[in-house]
Coordinates of C-alpha atoms in Angstrom, one line a residue:
X1 CA 13.2 -34.4 -16.6
X2 CA 12.2 -30.7 -16.1
X3 CA 14.9 -28.2 -17.0
X4 CA 13.3 -25.4 -14.9
X5 CA 15.1 -24.4 -11.7
X6 CA 13.2 -25.0 -8.4
X7 CA 10.9 -22.1 -7.5
X8 CA 12.1 -20.0 -4.6
X9 CA 9.9 -20.2 -1.6
X10 CA 8.7 -17.6 0.9
X11 CA 11.0 -19.2 3.5
X12 CA 13.9 -18.5 1.2
X13 CA 13.1 -14.8 1.3
X14 CA 13.4 -14.8 5.1
X15 CA 16.7 -16.7 4.9
X16 CA 18.3 -13.9 3.0
X17 CA 21.0 -12.3 5.3
X18 CA 19.5 -9.7 7.6
X19 CA 16.0 -10.0 5.9
X20 CA 14.1 -11.3 9.0
X21 CA 15.4 -8.6 11.3
X22 CA 14.9 -5.8 8.8
X23 CA 11.4 -6.9 7.7
X24 CA 10.3 -7.4 11.3
X25 CA 11.4 -3.9 12.3
X26 CA 9.7 -2.4 9.3
X27 CA 6.5 -4.2 10.1
X28 CA 6.5 -2.9 13.7
X29 CA 6.9 0.6 12.5
X30 CA 4.3 0.2 9.7
X31 CA 1.8 -1.2 12.2
X32 CA 1.5 2.4 13.4
X33 CA -0.3 3.2 10.2
X34 CA -2.8 0.4 10.9
X35 CA -3.6 1.8 14.4
X36 CA -3.4 5.5 14.0
X37 CA -6.5 6.2 11.8
X38 CA -9.0 4.6 14.1
X39 CA -7.3 6.0 17.2
X40 CA -7.3 9.6 15.8
X41 CA -11.0 9.2 14.7
X42 CA -12.1 8.0 18.1
X43 CA -10.0 10.6 20.0
X44 CA -11.1 13.6 18.0
X45 CA -14.8 12.6 18.0
X46 CA -14.7 12.2 21.8
X47 CA -12.7 15.4 22.4
X48 CA -14.8 17.7 20.1
X49 CA -18.2 15.9 20.1
X50 CA -18.5 16.7 16.4
X51 CA -18.4 14.3 13.5
X52 CA -17.9 17.2 11.2
X53 CA -14.7 18.3 13.0
X54 CA -13.5 14.6 13.0
X55 CA -14.0 14.4 9.3
X56 CA -12.1 17.6 8.6
X57 CA -9.2 16.5 10.9
X58 CA -9.0 13.1 9.2
X59 CA -9.1 14.8 5.7
X60 CA -6.2 17.1 6.6
X61 CA -4.2 14.3 8.2
X62 CA -4.8 12.0 5.2
X63 CA -4.1 14.8 2.6
X64 CA -0.7 15.8 4.1
X65 CA 0.3 12.1 4.6
X66 CA -0.5 11.1 1.0
X67 CA 0.3 14.1 -1.2
X68 CA 3.6 14.9 0.5
X69 CA 4.8 11.3 0.5
X70 CA 6.7 11.6 -2.8
X71 CA 8.6 14.6 -1.4
X72 CA 9.5 12.7 1.8
X73 CA 10.5 9.7 -0.3
X74 CA 12.8 11.9 -2.4
X75 CA 14.7 12.8 0.7
X76 CA 15.3 9.2 1.4
X77 CA 16.6 8.6 -2.1
X78 CA 18.9 11.6 -1.7
X79 CA 20.2 11.2 1.8
X80 CA 19.6 7.5 2.5
X81 CA 17.2 5.9 5.0
X82 CA 19.6 6.1 8.0
X83 CA 19.8 9.9 7.8
X84 CA 16.3 10.7 6.6
X85 CA 14.0 8.4 8.4
X86 CA 14.9 9.1 12.1
X87 CA 14.1 12.8 11.9
X88 CA 10.8 12.1 10.2
X89 CA 9.8 9.4 12.7
X90 CA 10.8 11.5 15.7
X91 CA 8.8 14.5 14.5
X92 CA 5.9 12.3 13.5
X93 CA 5.9 10.6 16.9
X94 CA 6.3 13.9 18.8
X95 CA 3.3 15.4 16.9
X96 CA 1.2 12.3 17.6
X97 CA 2.0 12.7 21.3
X98 CA 0.9 16.3 21.1
X99 CA -2.3 15.3 19.3
X100 CA -2.9 12.7 22.1
X101 CA -2.5 15.4 24.7
X102 CA -4.8 17.8 22.9
X103 CA -7.6 15.2 22.7
X104 CA -7.2 13.7 26.1
X105 CA -10.0 15.6 27.7
X106 CA -13.4 16.5 26.1
X107 CA -14.0 20.1 25.1
X108 CA -10.7 20.5 23.2
X109 CA -10.6 23.3 20.6
X110 CA -10.8 22.1 17.0
X111 CA -8.2 24.4 15.4
X112 CA -5.1 23.2 17.3
X113 CA -6.2 19.6 16.8
X114 CA -6.5 20.1 13.1
X115 CA -3.2 21.9 12.7
X116 CA -1.4 19.3 14.7
X117 CA -2.9 16.4 12.7
X118 CA -1.9 18.1 9.4
X119 CA 1.6 18.6 10.6
X120 CA 1.9 15.0 11.8
X121 CA 0.8 13.8 8.4
X122 CA 3.4 16.0 6.7
X123 CA 6.1 14.2 8.7
X124 CA 4.9 10.6 8.4
X125 CA 7.9 8.5 7.2
X126 CA 7.3 6.5 4.0
X127 CA 8.2 3.1 5.5
X128 CA 6.4 0.9 2.9
X129 CA 8.2 2.4 -0.1
X130 CA 11.5 2.3 1.8
X131 CA 11.1 -1.4 2.6
X132 CA 10.1 -2.2 -0.9
X133 CA 13.2 -0.4 -2.3
X134 CA 15.3 -2.2 0.3
X135 CA 14.0 -5.6 -0.9
X136 CA 15.6 -4.8 -4.3
X137 CA 18.9 -4.2 -2.5
X138 CA 18.7 -7.4 -0.4
X139 CA 17.5 -9.8 -3.1
X140 CA 19.3 -10.1 -6.4
X141 CA 17.4 -13.0 -7.9
X142 CA 14.3 -11.6 -9.7
X143 CA 12.1 -14.7 -9.0
X144 CA 13.0 -14.5 -5.3
X145 CA 12.3 -10.7 -5.3
X146 CA 8.8 -11.4 -6.6
X147 CA 8.2 -13.6 -3.5
X148 CA 9.6 -10.8 -1.3
X149 CA 7.2 -8.3 -2.8
X150 CA 4.3 -10.7 -2.4
X151 CA 5.2 -11.4 1.2
X152 CA 5.4 -7.7 1.9
X153 CA 2.0 -7.0 0.4
X154 CA 0.3 -9.7 2.3
X155 CA 1.9 -8.7 5.6
X156 CA 0.8 -5.1 5.0
X157 CA -2.8 -6.3 4.3
X158 CA -2.7 -8.1 7.7
X159 CA -1.4 -4.9 9.5
X160 CA -4.5 -3.1 8.4
X161 CA -6.7 -5.8 9.8
X162 CA -4.8 -6.3 13.1
X163 CA -4.2 -2.5 13.7
X164 CA -7.8 -1.5 14.3
X165 CA -8.4 -4.7 16.4
X166 CA -5.4 -3.7 18.6
X167 CA -6.9 -0.2 19.1
X168 CA -10.3 -1.7 20.0
X169 CA -8.6 -3.9 22.6
X170 CA -6.8 -1.0 24.0
X171 CA -10.0 1.1 24.2
X172 CA -11.4 -1.5 26.6
X173 CA -9.3 -0.2 29.4
X174 CA -7.8 3.1 28.3
X175 CA -9.1 6.4 26.7
X176 CA -8.9 6.7 22.9
X177 CA -5.8 8.9 22.9
X178 CA -3.9 6.0 24.3
X179 CA -4.2 4.5 20.8
X180 CA -2.4 7.6 19.3
X181 CA 0.4 7.2 21.9
X182 CA 0.7 3.5 20.9
X183 CA 1.0 4.6 17.3
X184 CA 3.8 7.0 18.2
X185 CA 5.7 4.3 20.2
X186 CA 5.4 1.8 17.3
X187 CA 6.7 4.1 14.6
X188 CA 9.6 5.5 16.7
X189 CA 10.8 2.2 18.1
X190 CA 10.2 0.3 14.8
X191 CA 12.0 2.9 12.7
X192 CA 14.9 2.9 15.2
X193 CA 15.3 -0.8 14.8
X194 CA 14.8 -0.6 11.0
X195 CA 17.5 2.0 10.3
X196 CA 20.1 0.2 12.6
X197 CA 19.8 -3.0 10.6
X198 CA 23.1 -4.1 8.9
X199 CA 21.2 -4.3 5.6
X200 CA 20.4 -0.6 5.6
X201 CA 22.4 1.3 3.1
X202 CA 23.9 4.8 3.7
X203 CA 23.5 7.7 1.3
X204 CA 23.5 6.7 -2.3
X205 CA 26.3 8.2 -4.3
X206 CA 25.2 10.9 -6.7
X207 CA 25.1 9.8 -10.3
X208 CA 26.9 11.7 -13.1
X209 CA 23.9 11.0 -15.3
X210 CA 21.6 14.0 -14.4
X211 CA 18.5 12.1 -15.7
X212 CA 19.1 8.9 -13.6
X213 CA 17.3 10.2 -10.5
X214 CA 14.2 11.1 -12.4
X215 CA 11.0 9.2 -12.0
X216 CA 9.5 8.4 -15.5
X217 CA 7.4 5.8 -17.1
X218 CA 5.2 5.5 -14.0
X219 CA 1.9 6.2 -15.7
X220 CA 0.7 2.6 -16.0
X221 CA 1.6 1.7 -12.4
X222 CA 0.1 4.9 -11.0
X223 CA -3.0 4.7 -13.1
X224 CA -3.8 1.1 -12.0
X225 CA -3.0 2.0 -8.3
X226 CA -5.4 5.0 -8.4
X227 CA -8.0 3.0 -10.2
X228 CA -7.9 0.2 -7.7
X229 CA -8.1 2.7 -4.8
X230 CA -11.0 4.5 -6.5
X231 CA -12.9 1.2 -7.1
X232 CA -12.4 -0.3 -3.6
X233 CA -12.8 2.7 -1.4
X234 CA -16.5 2.8 -2.0
X235 CA -17.0 -1.0 -1.4
X236 CA -17.5 -0.4 2.3
X237 CA -20.4 1.9 1.7
X238 CA -21.8 -0.2 -1.1
X239 CA -21.8 -3.3 1.1
X240 CA -23.5 -1.4 3.9
X241 CA -26.1 -0.1 1.5
X242 CA -26.6 -3.6 0.1
X243 CA -27.2 -4.9 3.6
X244 CA -29.7 -2.1 4.4
X245 CA -31.6 -2.5 1.1
X246 CA -32.0 -6.2 1.6
X247 CA -32.8 -5.9 5.3
X248 CA -29.7 -7.9 6.5
X249 CA -28.2 -7.4 9.9
X250 CA -25.5 -4.6 9.6
X251 CA -23.3 -6.7 12.0
X252 CA -22.7 -9.0 9.0
X253 CA -21.0 -6.3 7.0
X254 CA -17.6 -6.7 8.6
X255 CA -17.6 -10.4 7.7
X256 CA -18.3 -9.6 4.0
X257 CA -15.5 -7.0 3.9
X258 CA -13.3 -9.5 5.7
X259 CA -13.8 -11.9 2.8
X260 CA -12.3 -9.2 0.5
X261 CA -9.2 -9.1 2.7
X262 CA -8.9 -12.9 2.9
X263 CA -9.2 -13.1 -0.9
X264 CA -6.5 -10.4 -1.3
X265 CA -4.1 -12.2 1.0
X266 CA -4.6 -15.6 -0.8
X267 CA -4.3 -13.9 -4.2
X268 CA -1.1 -12.1 -3.1
X269 CA 0.5 -15.4 -1.9
X270 CA -0.5 -17.2 -5.1
X271 CA 0.7 -14.4 -7.3
X272 CA 4.1 -14.3 -5.5
X273 CA 4.6 -18.0 -5.9
X274 CA 3.8 -18.1 -9.7
X275 CA 6.5 -18.3 -12.4
X276 CA 5.2 -15.6 -14.7
X277 CA 6.2 -15.5 -18.3
X278 CA 4.1 -12.6 -19.4
X279 CA 5.4 -9.0 -19.2
X280 CA 4.9 -7.1 -16.0
X281 CA 2.8 -4.4 -17.6
X282 CA 0.5 -7.0 -19.4
X283 CA -0.1 -8.8 -16.0
X284 CA -0.8 -5.4 -14.4
X285 CA -3.6 -4.7 -16.9
X286 CA -5.1 -8.1 -16.6
X287 CA -5.2 -8.0 -12.8
X288 CA -6.8 -4.6 -12.9
X289 CA -9.4 -5.6 -15.5
X290 CA -10.3 -8.8 -13.5
X291 CA -10.6 -6.7 -10.3
X292 CA -13.0 -4.3 -11.9
X293 CA -15.0 -7.1 -13.6
X294 CA -15.5 -8.9 -10.2
X295 CA -16.6 -5.7 -8.5
X296 CA -19.1 -5.0 -11.3
X297 CA -20.4 -8.5 -11.1
X298 CA -20.8 -8.2 -7.3
X299 CA -23.6 -5.8 -8.0
X300 CA -25.6 -8.6 -9.5
X301 CA -25.5 -10.7 -6.4
X302 CA -29.0 -11.9 -5.3
X303 CA -28.0 -12.1 -1.6
X304 CA -25.4 -11.2 1.0
X305 CA -23.5 -14.6 0.8
X306 CA -23.3 -14.4 -2.9
X307 CA -21.9 -10.9 -2.6
X308 CA -19.4 -12.3 -0.1
X309 CA -18.1 -14.8 -2.6
X310 CA -17.9 -12.2 -5.4
X311 CA -15.9 -9.8 -3.2
X312 CA -13.6 -12.6 -2.1
X313 CA -13.0 -13.2 -5.8
X314 CA -12.4 -9.5 -6.3
X315 CA -9.9 -9.5 -3.5
X316 CA -8.0 -12.3 -5.2
X317 CA -6.9 -9.8 -7.8
X318 CA -6.4 -6.8 -5.5
X319 CA -3.0 -7.7 -3.9
X320 CA -1.6 -9.0 -7.3
X321 CA -2.6 -5.8 -9.0
X322 CA -1.0 -3.6 -6.4
X323 CA 2.1 -5.8 -6.0
X324 CA 2.6 -5.8 -9.8
X325 CA 2.1 -2.0 -9.9
X326 CA 5.0 -1.7 -7.4
X327 CA 7.0 -4.1 -9.5
X328 CA 6.5 -2.1 -12.6
X329 CA 7.5 1.1 -10.8
X330 CA 10.7 -0.6 -9.6
X331 CA 11.5 -1.8 -13.1
X332 CA 11.1 1.6 -14.7
X333 CA 12.8 3.8 -12.0
X334 CA 16.5 4.4 -11.8
X335 CA 18.2 3.0 -8.7
X336 CA 18.5 6.5 -7.2
X337 CA 14.7 7.0 -7.4
X338 CA 13.2 3.7 -6.4
X339 CA 11.8 4.9 -3.1
X340 CA 10.2 7.8 -4.7
X341 CA 8.7 5.6 -7.5
X342 CA 7.1 3.4 -4.9
X343 CA 5.8 6.4 -3.0
X344 CA 4.0 7.7 -6.2
X345 CA 2.2 4.3 -6.5
X346 CA 1.4 4.4 -2.8
X347 CA 0.1 7.9 -3.0
X348 CA -2.0 7.0 -6.0
X349 CA -3.8 4.2 -4.1
X350 CA -4.6 6.5 -1.2
X351 CA -5.6 9.4 -3.4
X352 CA -7.9 7.2 -5.4
X353 CA -9.3 5.8 -2.1
X354 CA -10.1 9.3 -0.8
X355 CA -11.8 10.3 -4.1
X356 CA -13.7 7.1 -4.4
X357 CA -15.3 7.3 -0.9
X358 CA -16.5 10.8 -1.7
X359 CA -17.9 9.9 -5.1
X360 CA -19.6 6.8 -3.8
X361 CA -21.3 8.8 -1.1
X362 CA -22.7 11.2 -3.7
X363 CA -23.8 8.5 -6.1
X364 CA -25.7 6.4 -3.5
X365 CA -29.3 7.3 -3.7
X366 CA -29.0 9.0 -7.1
X367 CA -27.9 5.8 -8.9
X368 CA -29.3 2.3 -8.4
X369 CA -27.0 0.1 -6.2
X370 CA -26.2 -2.2 -9.1
X371 CA -25.1 0.8 -11.1
X372 CA -22.8 2.0 -8.3
X373 CA -21.1 -1.4 -8.3
X374 CA -20.8 -1.2 -12.1
X375 CA -19.2 2.3 -11.9
X376 CA -16.8 1.2 -9.2
X377 CA -15.7 -1.7 -11.3
X378 CA -15.4 0.6 -14.4
X379 CA -12.8 2.7 -12.5
X380 CA -10.4 -0.3 -12.3
X381 CA -11.2 -1.5 -15.8
X382 CA -10.6 2.0 -17.2
X383 CA -7.3 2.2 -15.5
X384 CA -6.4 -1.2 -17.1
X385 CA -7.2 0.3 -20.5
X386 CA -5.1 3.4 -19.8
X387 CA -2.1 1.3 -18.7
X388 CA -2.3 -1.2 -21.6
X389 CA 0.8 -1.4 -23.7
X390 CA 0.5 0.3 -27.0
X391 CA 1.4 -1.5 -30.3
X392 CA 5.1 -1.2 -31.0
X393 CA 5.9 -0.1 -27.4
X394 CA 7.3 -3.5 -26.3
X395 CA 10.6 -3.3 -28.0
X396 CA 11.4 0.2 -26.9
X397 CA 10.4 -0.6 -23.4
X398 CA 12.7 -3.6 -23.4
X399 CA 15.6 -1.5 -24.6
X400 CA 15.0 1.0 -21.8
X401 CA 15.1 -1.8 -19.2
X402 CA 18.3 -3.1 -20.7
X403 CA 19.9 0.3 -20.4
X404 CA 18.7 0.9 -16.9
X405 CA 21.3 0.5 -14.1
X406 CA 20.6 -2.8 -12.4
X407 CA 19.9 -4.8 -15.5
X408 CA 16.7 -6.0 -17.2
X409 CA 13.7 -7.2 -15.3
X410 CA 12.7 -9.8 -17.9
X411 CA 14.9 -11.4 -20.4
X412 CA 13.9 -14.3 -22.6
X413 CA 10.9 -15.3 -20.4
X414 CA 12.6 -14.9 -17.0
X415 CA 10.1 -14.1 -14.3
X416 CA 9.4 -10.5 -13.6
X417 CA 9.4 -8.9 -10.3
X418 CA 7.6 -6.8 -7.4
X419 CA 5.2 -4.8 -4.3
X420 CA 1.8 0.1 1.9
X421 CA -2.1 -0.9 1.6
X422 CA -2.7 -0.1 0.2
X423 CA -2.6 2.3 1.8
X424 CA 0.3 2.9 4.1
X425 CA 2.8 5.7 4.3

């Protein structure tokens, strides 16, 4: 007879007191990040008639959203979500409404649009990192927490698929700025429901240990997150270039990229259901290396359908890599800094994504397509090497975890734990 306890299920995660209400509210608010990018892009292009202006506006919006995220997360760690999130969501929603008004009619001036978009990004509430930090408060069992992070990661992946589809549906009978208004409503209403959940904690008491609120030991998680973002951000362009080079119908490209998302969702669910016995950092490096290897191999595909299978295989390691990065960040951060630790990982994914898209655009045409896939895969594999545990580091790392408030993450083979998309604020 087996001596192992039964594995916790995903249903058990949602049976945790207040988990369903809290998670549903967070997903409603986070759906705003799935709708806003396409809505802003369509609205600015229509209002200004310039792709250059649209690109500049999106760059400003993305930069302030991503690079100021750790600062906004630190406010949540300091004052608690109930006090910090509502002002952020209200300001963000109001600025989105102003952006919708500015872009409602064609011929709008570019400068006010760009300034408003930049200010809106600066106020975007870090809902993903907050929810992941809250999972740690809701779920004490480490194996069940791994399921919670897996469920969160897959749900976020689905938000970034359904969000653009929702904007496309809305565009069928309303002008593009209506999508920006929808994003504002989602984030304000969802955040309001989120912070009124009984599970939501108030301000965290200040610790007498002046070092407890510091975020340290995040390099492995941040490196892998940035490497994954760097590797995957150029895949869209590479698949489009692959289809053009082989004379395939460009309409097939979304289906190929959809296979990447499906593979990621399946991989995330399987990863969350596994009873892992290897250390979190070791798993993180293995997932990142496998992700990079599959992207590099995709460049050898003889046809589009083979490429589809290869990218689905790459996707199977994407969600596990990001989920494990968030897990490692949670394990290494003090309780008072968990939201900020998750925000650093989230920011790394997005920063890597922005850089990767630019680099891929510059490389295409100068480097053979197979070489571009190889370089994209090398980004993730290099991050895995950077994050790899050094000889003799395991014992000291275990001692740090045992000293950390909240207890060890892995003791004597116990399962370790777990993970916006990518991507979300």
